[in-house]
Tab-separated table of C-alpha atoms in Angstrom:
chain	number	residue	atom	x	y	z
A	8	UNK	CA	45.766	-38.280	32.772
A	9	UNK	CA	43.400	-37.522	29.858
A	10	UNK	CA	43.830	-40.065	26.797
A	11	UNK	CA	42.035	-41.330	24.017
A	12	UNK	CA	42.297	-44.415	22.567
A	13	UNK	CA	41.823	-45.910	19.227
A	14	UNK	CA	42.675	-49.231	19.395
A	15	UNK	CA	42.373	-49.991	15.449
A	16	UNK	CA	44.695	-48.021	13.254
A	17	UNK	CA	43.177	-49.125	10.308
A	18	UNK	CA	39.976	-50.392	8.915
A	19	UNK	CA	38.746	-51.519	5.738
A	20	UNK	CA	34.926	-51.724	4.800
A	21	UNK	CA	32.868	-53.040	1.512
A	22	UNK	CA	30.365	-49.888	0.200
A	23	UNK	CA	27.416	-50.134	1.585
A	24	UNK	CA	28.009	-52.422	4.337
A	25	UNK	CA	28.168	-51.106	8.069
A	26	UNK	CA	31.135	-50.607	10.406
A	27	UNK	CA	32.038	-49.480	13.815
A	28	UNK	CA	35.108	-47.718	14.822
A	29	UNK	CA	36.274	-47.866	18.630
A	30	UNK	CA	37.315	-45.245	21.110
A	31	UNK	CA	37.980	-45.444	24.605
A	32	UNK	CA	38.943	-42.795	27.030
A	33	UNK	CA	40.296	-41.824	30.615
A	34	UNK	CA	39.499	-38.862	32.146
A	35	UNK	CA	38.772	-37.707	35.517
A	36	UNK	CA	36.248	-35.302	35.013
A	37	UNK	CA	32.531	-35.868	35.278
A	38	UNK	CA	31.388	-33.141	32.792
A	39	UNK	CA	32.817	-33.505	29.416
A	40	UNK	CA	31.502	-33.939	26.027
A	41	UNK	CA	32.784	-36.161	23.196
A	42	UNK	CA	33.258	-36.154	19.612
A	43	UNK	CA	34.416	-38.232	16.493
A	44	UNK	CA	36.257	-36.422	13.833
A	45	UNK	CA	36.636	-37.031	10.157
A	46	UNK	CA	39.917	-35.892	8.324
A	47	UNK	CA	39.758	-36.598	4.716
A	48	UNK	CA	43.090	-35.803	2.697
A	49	UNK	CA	42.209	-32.319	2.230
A	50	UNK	CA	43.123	-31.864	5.873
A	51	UNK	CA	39.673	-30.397	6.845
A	52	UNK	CA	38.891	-31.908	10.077
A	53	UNK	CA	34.740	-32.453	9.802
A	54	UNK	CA	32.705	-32.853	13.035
A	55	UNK	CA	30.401	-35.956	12.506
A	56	UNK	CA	29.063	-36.205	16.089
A	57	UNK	CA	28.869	-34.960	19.100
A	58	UNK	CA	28.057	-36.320	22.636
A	59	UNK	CA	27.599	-34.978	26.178
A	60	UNK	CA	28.383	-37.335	28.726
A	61	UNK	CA	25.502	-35.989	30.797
A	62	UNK	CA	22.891	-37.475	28.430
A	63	UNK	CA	22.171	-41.166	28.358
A	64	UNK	CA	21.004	-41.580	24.923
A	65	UNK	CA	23.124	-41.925	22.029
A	66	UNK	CA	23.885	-39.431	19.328
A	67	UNK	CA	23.061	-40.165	15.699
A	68	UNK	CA	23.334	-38.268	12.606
A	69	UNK	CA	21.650	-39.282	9.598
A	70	UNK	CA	24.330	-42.667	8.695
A	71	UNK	CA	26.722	-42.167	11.902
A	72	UNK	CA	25.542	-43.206	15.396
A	73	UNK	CA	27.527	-43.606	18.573
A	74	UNK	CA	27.283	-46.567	21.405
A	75	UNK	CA	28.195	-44.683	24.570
A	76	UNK	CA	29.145	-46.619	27.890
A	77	UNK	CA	30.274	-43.987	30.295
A	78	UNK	CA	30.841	-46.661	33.362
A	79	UNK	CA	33.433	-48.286	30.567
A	80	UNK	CA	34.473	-44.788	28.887
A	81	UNK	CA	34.104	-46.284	25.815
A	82	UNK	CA	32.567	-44.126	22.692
A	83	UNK	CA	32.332	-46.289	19.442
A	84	UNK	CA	31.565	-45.033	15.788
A	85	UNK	CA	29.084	-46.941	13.575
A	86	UNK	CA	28.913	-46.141	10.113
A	87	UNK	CA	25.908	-47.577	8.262
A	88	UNK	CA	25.517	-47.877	4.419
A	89	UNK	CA	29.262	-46.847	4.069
A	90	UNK	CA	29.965	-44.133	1.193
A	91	UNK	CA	33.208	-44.315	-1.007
A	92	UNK	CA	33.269	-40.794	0.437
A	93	UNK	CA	33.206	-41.517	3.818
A	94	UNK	CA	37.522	-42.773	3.833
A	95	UNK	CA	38.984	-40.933	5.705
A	96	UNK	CA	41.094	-40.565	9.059
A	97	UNK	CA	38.306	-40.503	11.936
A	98	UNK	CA	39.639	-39.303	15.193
A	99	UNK	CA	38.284	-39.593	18.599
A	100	UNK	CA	37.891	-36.889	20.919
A	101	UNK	CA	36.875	-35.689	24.392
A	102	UNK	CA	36.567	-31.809	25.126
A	103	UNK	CA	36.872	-31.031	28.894
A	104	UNK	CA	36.773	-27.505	30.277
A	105	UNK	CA	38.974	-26.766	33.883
A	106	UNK	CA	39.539	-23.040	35.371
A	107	UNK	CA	37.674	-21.313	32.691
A	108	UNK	CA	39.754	-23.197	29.903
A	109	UNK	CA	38.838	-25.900	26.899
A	110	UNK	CA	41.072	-28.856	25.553
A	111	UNK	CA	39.881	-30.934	23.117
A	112	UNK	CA	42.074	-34.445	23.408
A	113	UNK	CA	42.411	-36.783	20.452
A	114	UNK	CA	43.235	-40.022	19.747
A	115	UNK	CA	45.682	-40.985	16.919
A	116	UNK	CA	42.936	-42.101	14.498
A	117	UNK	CA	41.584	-44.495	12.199
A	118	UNK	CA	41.854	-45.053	8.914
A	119	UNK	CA	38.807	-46.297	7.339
A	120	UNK	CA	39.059	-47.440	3.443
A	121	UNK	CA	35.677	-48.274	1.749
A	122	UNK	CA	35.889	-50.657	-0.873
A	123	UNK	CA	34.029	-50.044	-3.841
B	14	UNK	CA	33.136	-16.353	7.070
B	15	UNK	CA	31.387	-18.860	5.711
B	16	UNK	CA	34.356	-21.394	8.109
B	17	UNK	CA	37.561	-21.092	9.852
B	18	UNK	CA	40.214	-19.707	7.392
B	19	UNK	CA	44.073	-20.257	7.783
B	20	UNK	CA	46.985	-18.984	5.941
B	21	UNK	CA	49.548	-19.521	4.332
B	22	UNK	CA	47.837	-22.954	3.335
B	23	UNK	CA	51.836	-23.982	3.026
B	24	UNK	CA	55.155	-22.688	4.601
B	25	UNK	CA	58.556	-23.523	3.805
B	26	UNK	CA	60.903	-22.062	6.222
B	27	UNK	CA	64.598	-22.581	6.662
B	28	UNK	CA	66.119	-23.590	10.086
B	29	UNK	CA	66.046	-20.838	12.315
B	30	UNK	CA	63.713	-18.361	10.134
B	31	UNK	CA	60.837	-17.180	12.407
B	32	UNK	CA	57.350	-17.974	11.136
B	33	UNK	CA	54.119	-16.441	11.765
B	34	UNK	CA	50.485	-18.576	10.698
B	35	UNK	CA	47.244	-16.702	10.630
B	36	UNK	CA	43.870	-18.229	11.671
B	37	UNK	CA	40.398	-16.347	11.317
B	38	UNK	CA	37.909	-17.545	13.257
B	39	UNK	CA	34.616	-18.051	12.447
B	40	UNK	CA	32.578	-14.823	13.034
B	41	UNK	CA	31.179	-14.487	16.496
B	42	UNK	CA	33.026	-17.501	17.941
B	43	UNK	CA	34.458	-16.996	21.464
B	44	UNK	CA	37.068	-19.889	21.678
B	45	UNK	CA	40.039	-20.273	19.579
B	46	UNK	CA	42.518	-23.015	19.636
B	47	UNK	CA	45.369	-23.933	17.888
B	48	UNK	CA	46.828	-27.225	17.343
B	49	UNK	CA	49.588	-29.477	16.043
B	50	UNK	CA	49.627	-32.454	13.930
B	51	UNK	CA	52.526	-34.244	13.080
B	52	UNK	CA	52.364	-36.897	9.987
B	53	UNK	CA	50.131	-39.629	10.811
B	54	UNK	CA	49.138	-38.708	14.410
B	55	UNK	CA	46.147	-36.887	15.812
B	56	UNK	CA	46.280	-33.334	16.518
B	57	UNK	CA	47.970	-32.059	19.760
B	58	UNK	CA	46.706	-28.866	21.492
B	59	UNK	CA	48.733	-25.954	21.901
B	60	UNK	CA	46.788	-23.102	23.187
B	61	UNK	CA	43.745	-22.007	23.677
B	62	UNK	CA	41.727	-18.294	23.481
B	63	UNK	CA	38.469	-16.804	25.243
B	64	UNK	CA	38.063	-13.533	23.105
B	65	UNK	CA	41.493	-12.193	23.345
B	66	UNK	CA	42.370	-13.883	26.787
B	67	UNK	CA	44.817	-16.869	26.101
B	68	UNK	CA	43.574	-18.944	28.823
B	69	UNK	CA	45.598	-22.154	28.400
B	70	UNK	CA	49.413	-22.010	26.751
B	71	UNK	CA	49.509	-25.398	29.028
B	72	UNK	CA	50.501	-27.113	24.954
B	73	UNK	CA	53.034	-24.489	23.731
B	74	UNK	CA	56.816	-27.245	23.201
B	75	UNK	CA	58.714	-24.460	23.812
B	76	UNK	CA	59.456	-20.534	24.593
B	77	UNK	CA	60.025	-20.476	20.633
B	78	UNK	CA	56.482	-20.365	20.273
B	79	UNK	CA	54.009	-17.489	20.995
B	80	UNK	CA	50.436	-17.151	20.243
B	81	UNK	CA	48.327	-13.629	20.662
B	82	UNK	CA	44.585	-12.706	19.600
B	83	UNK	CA	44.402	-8.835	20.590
B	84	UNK	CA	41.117	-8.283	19.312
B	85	UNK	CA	39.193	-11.174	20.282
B	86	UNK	CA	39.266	-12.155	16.369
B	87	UNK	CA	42.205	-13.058	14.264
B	88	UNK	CA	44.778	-14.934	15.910
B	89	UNK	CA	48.388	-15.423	14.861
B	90	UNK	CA	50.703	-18.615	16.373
B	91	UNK	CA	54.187	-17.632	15.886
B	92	UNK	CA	57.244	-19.903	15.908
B	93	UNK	CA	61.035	-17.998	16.578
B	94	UNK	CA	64.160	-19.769	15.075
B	95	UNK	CA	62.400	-22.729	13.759
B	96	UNK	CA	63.923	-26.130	13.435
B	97	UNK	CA	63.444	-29.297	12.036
B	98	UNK	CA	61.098	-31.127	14.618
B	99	UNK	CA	58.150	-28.090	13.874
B	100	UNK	CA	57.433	-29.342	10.769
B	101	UNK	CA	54.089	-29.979	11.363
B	102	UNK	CA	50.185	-29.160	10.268
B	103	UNK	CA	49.252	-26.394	11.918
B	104	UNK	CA	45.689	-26.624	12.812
B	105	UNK	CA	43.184	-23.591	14.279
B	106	UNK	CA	39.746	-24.125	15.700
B	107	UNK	CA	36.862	-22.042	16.615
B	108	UNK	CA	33.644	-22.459	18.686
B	109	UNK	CA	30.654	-20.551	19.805
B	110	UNK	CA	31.816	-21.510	23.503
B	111	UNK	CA	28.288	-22.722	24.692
B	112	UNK	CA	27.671	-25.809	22.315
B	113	UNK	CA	30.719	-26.530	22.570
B	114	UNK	CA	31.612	-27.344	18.775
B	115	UNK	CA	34.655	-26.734	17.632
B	116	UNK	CA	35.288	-25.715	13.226
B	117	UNK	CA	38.836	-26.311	12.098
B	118	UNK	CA	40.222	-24.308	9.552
B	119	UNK	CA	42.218	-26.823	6.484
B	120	UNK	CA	45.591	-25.720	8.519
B	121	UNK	CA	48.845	-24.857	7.509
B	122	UNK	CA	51.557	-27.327	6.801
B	123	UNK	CA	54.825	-26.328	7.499
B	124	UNK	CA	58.311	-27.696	6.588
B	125	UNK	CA	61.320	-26.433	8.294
B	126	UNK	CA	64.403	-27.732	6.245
């Protein structure tokens, strides 16, 4: 089975202070490449990283990084000097390809609040 | 485009009207997918396009719901005798194919009353 999971449905952060999100996953395949979403209220899902499993090191992106343990399938979110503008829904996702095909799968997301 | 562009933005339907949601792709991008989000969950996936070759329909709840992309370009996902439990954002995504990073349009939400 492929799965996601986001094991904190909501989080709640001071501005300017640092937090990490987490996502695990199950998946049989060896190539695949992971993500983490961000869907403010507009709807507009916004890529804010992107991983491939094949690569040790982790992503980062400007303020976002990722801690990626592929033995545990785990693919946590950290979020340094949080931005009132970063709360939003932040889903977790894993993007395999089989027979010529793409699926992205997500979790069901976290809501992260920053606290002015 | 500048992104992925859907419309309508919203759709109202009544029970057993058939709908029809447009998605535009960004220009150049191979893959196309379209996905559903119901309130307060994460998007599930439908279907999913190479150019004009609907590769995947593995996501598709039902034989109410048909998806096409003749050109390779604009897709439409269309939904026959709608009911209640379709409410739902409709979302569309596009990639380049290689990099393997997928735009979403702002997606349509529909309501089926």
């Amino acid at each position: 089975a492929q799965t996601v999971t986001q094991s904190q449905p909501e989080m709640s952060v001071q501005e300017a202070e640092t937090v990490t999100l987490s996502c695990t996953y199950d998946t049989s395949e060896n190539n695949y490449y992971l993500f983490w979403y961000k869907q403010p209220p507009s709807r507009q899902m916004i890529l804010v990283i992107r991983q491939e499993a094949y690569k040790q090191q982790n992503a980062t992106e400007n303020r976002f990084s990722v801690n990626f343990q592929k033995a545990a399938k785990s693919f946590s979110l950290k979020i340094s000097d949080s931005q009132l503008g970063d709360t939003a829904m932040y889903f977790c996702a894993f993007m395999i390809t089989l027979g010529g095909s793409e699926k992205l799968v997500f979790g069901k997301g976290t809501k992260l609040t920053v606290n002015p | 485009g500048a992104g992925v562009s859907q419309s309508p933005r919203y759709k109202v339907a009544k029970r057993g009207q058939d709908v029809a949601l447009r998605c535009d792709p960004i220009s150049g991008h191979v893959s196309l997918f379209w996905y559903q989000q119901a309130l307060g969950q994460g998007p599930e996936f439908l279907t999913y396009f190479q150019n004009e070759a609907q590769l995947d329909k593995s996501g598709l709840p039902s034989d109410r719901f048909f998806a096409e992309r003749p050109e390779g370009s604009v897709s439409t996902l269309k939904i026959q005798r709608t009911q209640q439990e379709d409410s739902a954002v409709y979302l569309c995504a596009s990639s380049f194919g290689i990099d393997r990073k997928a735009f979403f349009g702002q997606g349509t939400r529909l309501t089926v009353v």
